[in-house]
Each structure stands twice: as structure tokens, then as C-alpha cells.
JSON list of C-alpha atoms in Angstrom, two decimals:
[
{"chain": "A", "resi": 215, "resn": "UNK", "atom": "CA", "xyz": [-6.59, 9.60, -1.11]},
{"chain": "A", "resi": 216, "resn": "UNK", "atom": "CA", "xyz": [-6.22, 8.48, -4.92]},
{"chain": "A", "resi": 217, "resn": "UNK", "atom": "CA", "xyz": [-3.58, 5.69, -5.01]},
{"chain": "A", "resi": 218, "resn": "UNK", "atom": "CA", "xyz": [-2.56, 3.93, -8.30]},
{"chain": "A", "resi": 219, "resn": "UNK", "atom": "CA", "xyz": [-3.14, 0.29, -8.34]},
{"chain": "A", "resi": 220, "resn": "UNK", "atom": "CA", "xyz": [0.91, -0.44, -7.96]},
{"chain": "A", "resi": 221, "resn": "UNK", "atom": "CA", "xyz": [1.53, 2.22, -5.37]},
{"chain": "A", "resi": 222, "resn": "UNK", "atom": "CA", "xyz": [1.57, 2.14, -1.58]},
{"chain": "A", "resi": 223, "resn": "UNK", "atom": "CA", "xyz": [1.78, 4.91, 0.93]},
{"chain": "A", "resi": 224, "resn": "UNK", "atom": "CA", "xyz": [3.49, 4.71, 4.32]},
{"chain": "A", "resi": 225, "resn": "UNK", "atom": "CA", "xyz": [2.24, 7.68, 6.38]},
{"chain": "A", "resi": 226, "resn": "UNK", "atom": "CA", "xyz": [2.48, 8.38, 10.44]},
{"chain": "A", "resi": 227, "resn": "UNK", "atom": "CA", "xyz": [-1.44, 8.59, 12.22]},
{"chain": "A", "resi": 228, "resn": "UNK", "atom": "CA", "xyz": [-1.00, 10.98, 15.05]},
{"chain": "A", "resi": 229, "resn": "UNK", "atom": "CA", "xyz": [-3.09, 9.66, 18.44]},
{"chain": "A", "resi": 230, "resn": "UNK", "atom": "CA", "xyz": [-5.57, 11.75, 17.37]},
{"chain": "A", "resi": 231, "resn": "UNK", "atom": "CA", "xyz": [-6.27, 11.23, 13.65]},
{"chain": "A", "resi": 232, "resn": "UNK", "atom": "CA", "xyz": [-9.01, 9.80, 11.42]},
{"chain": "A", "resi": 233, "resn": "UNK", "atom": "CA", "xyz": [-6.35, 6.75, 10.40]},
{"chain": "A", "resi": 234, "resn": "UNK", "atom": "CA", "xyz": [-5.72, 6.23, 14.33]},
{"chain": "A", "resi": 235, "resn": "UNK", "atom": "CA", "xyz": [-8.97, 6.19, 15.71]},
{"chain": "A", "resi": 236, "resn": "UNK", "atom": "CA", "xyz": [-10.69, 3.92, 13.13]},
{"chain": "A", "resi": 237, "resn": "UNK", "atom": "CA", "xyz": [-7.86, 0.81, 13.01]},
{"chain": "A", "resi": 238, "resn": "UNK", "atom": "CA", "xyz": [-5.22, 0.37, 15.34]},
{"chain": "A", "resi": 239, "resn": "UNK", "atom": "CA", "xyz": [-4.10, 3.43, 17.40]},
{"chain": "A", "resi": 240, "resn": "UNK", "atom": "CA", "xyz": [-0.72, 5.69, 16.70]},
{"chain": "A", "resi": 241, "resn": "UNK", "atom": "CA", "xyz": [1.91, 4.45, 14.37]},
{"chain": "A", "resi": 242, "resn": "UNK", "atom": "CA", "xyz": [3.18, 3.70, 11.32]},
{"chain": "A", "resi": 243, "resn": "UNK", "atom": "CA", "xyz": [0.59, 2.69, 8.38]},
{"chain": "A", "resi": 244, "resn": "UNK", "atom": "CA", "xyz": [0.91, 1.08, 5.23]},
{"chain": "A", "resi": 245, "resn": "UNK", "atom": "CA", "xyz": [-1.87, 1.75, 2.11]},
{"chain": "A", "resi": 246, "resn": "UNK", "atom": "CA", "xyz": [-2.09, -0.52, -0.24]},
{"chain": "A", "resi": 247, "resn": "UNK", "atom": "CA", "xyz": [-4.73, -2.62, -1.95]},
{"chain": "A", "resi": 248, "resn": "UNK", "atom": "CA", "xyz": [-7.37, -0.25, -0.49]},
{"chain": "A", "resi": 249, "resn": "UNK", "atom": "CA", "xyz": [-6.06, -1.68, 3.33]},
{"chain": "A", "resi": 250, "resn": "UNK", "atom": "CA", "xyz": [-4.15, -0.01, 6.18]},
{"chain": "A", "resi": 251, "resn": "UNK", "atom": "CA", "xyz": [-1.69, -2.11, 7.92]},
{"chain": "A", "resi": 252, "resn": "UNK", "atom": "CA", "xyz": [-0.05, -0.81, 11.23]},
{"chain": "A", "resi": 253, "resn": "UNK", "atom": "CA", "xyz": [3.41, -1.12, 12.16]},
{"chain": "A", "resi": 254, "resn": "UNK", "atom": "CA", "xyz": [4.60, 0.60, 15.71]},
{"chain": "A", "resi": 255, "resn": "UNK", "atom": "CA", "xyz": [8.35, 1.39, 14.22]},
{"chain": "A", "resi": 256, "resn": "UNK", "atom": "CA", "xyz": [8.83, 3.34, 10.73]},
{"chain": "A", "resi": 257, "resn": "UNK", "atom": "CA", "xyz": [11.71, 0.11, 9.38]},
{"chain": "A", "resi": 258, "resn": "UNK", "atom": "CA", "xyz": [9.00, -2.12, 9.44]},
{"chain": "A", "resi": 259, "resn": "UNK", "atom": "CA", "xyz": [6.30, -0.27, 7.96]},
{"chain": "A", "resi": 260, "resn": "UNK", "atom": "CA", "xyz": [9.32, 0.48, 4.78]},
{"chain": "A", "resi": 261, "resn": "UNK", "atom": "CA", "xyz": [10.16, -3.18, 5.18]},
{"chain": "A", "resi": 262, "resn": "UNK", "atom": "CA", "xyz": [6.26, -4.34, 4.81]},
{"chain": "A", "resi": 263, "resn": "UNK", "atom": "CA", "xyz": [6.03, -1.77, 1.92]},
{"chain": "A", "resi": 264, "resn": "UNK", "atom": "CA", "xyz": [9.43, -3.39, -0.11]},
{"chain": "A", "resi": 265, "resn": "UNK", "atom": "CA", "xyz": [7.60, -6.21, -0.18]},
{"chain": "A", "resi": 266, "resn": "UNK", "atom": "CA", "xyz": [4.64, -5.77, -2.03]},
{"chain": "A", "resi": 267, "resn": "UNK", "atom": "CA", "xyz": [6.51, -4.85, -5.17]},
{"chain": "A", "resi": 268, "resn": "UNK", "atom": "CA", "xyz": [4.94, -1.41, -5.04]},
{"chain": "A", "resi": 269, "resn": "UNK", "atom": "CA", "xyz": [6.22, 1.99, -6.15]},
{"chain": "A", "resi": 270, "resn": "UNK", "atom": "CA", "xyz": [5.85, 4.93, -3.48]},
{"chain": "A", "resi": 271, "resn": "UNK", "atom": "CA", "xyz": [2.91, 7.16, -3.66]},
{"chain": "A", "resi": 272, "resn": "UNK", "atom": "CA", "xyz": [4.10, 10.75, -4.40]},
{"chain": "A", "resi": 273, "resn": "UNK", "atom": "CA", "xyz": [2.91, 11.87, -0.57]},
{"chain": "A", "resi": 274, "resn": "UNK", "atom": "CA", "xyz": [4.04, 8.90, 1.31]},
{"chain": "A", "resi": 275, "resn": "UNK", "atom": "CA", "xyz": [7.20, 8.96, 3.70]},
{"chain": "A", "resi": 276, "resn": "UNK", "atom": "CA", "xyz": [9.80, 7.05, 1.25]},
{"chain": "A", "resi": 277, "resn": "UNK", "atom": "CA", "xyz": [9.18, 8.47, -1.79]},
{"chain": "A", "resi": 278, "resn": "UNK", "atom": "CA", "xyz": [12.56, 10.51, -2.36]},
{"chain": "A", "resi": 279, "resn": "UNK", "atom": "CA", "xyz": [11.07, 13.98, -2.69]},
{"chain": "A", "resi": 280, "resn": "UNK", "atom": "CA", "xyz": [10.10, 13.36, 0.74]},
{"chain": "A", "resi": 281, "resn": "UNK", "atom": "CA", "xyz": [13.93, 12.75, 2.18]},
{"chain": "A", "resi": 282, "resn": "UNK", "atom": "CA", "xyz": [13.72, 15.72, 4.24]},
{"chain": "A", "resi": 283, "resn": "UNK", "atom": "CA", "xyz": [10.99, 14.82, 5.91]},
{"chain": "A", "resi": 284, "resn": "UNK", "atom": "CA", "xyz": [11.79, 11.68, 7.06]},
{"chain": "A", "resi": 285, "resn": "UNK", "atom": "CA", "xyz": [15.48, 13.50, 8.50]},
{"chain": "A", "resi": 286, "resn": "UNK", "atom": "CA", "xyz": [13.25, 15.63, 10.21]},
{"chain": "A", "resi": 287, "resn": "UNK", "atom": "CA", "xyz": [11.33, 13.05, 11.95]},
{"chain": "A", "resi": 288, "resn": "UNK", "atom": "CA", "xyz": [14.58, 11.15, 12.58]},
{"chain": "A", "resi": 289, "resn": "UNK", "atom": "CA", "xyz": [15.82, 13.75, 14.57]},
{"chain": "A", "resi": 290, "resn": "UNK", "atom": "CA", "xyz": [12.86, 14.67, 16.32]},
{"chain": "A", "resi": 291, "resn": "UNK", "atom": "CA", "xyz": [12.29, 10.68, 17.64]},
{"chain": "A", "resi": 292, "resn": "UNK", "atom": "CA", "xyz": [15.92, 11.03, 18.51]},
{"chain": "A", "resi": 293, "resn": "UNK", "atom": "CA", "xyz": [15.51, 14.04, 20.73]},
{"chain": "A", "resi": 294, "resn": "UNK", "atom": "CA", "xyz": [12.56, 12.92, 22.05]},
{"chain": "A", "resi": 295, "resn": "UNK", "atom": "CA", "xyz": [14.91, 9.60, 22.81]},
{"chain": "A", "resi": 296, "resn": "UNK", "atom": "CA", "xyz": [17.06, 11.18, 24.66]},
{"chain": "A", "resi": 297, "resn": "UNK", "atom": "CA", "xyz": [14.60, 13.94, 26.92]},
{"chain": "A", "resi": 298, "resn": "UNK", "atom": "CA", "xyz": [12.13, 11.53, 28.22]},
{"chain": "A", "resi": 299, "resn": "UNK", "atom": "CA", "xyz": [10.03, 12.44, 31.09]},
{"chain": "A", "resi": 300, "resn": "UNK", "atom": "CA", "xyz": [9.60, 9.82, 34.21]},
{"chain": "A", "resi": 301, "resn": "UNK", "atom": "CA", "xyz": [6.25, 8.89, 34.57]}
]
């Protein structure tokens, strides 16, 4: 990835990805300052990311071109919400 010194990204790291496997499992993840920093729930990975004073990379999660995608992920967590399967 080529970030910008005063962007961040905020991405999701399937259980399976590069991101996931080498830091700390599924979630939410924060890039900045060449660092990832996890955060199980998307709010506090966006609330972690208003704080550094950064601007949104063009692929990550908040930047507004990327609206839509964050809806769809919305919806999806919400349907997955409500269909859960007893262990």
C-alpha cells in the first residue's frame, strides 16, 4: 500500500488474510504511521482514526466514495445479527 504521510486507512482483515495472520487476528485495522492497530468493532477503529488528525486514504472504509460499501457491510453484520447459528 502507498499511504501519504497525513492519511490513514481503516480496512476489515478477513480470518484468513495477510493483515490477520501477521498481528492480531480478524477485525477492524487502522494504518497509519507505517503501524496497524486492531479494533474488534468498525466505531472504534473510525473513532481511533478521528483522532490522529488524518485524512482518509482513497481505499479505506470512511473515505466518502466508499459510502456504499460500508451500507453494505452494515447490513450484512445486521443479518448476520439476527440469523445466528447455536453452537
Amino acid at each position: 500500500m502507498n499511504h501519504a504521510i497525513f492519511k490513514h486507512e481503516i480496512c476489515y482483515a478477513y480470518p484468513s488474510s495477510d493483515i490477520a495472520e501477521k498481528n492480531k487476528g480478524h477485525g477492524y485495522y487502522v494504518f497509519a504511521n507505517k503501524k496497524y492497530s486492531h479494533f474488534d468493532e468498525y466505531a472504534d477503529a473510525l473513532a481511533f482514526a478521528q483522532t490522529l488528525g488524518t485524512d482518509p486514504d482513497r481505499w479505506s472504509i470512511d473515505h466518502p466514495a466508499n459510502s456504499t460499501f460500508l451500507q453494505n457491510a452494515q447490513r450484512l453484520k445486521a443479518y448476520h445479527s439476527r440469523n445466528k447459528v447455536a453452537a
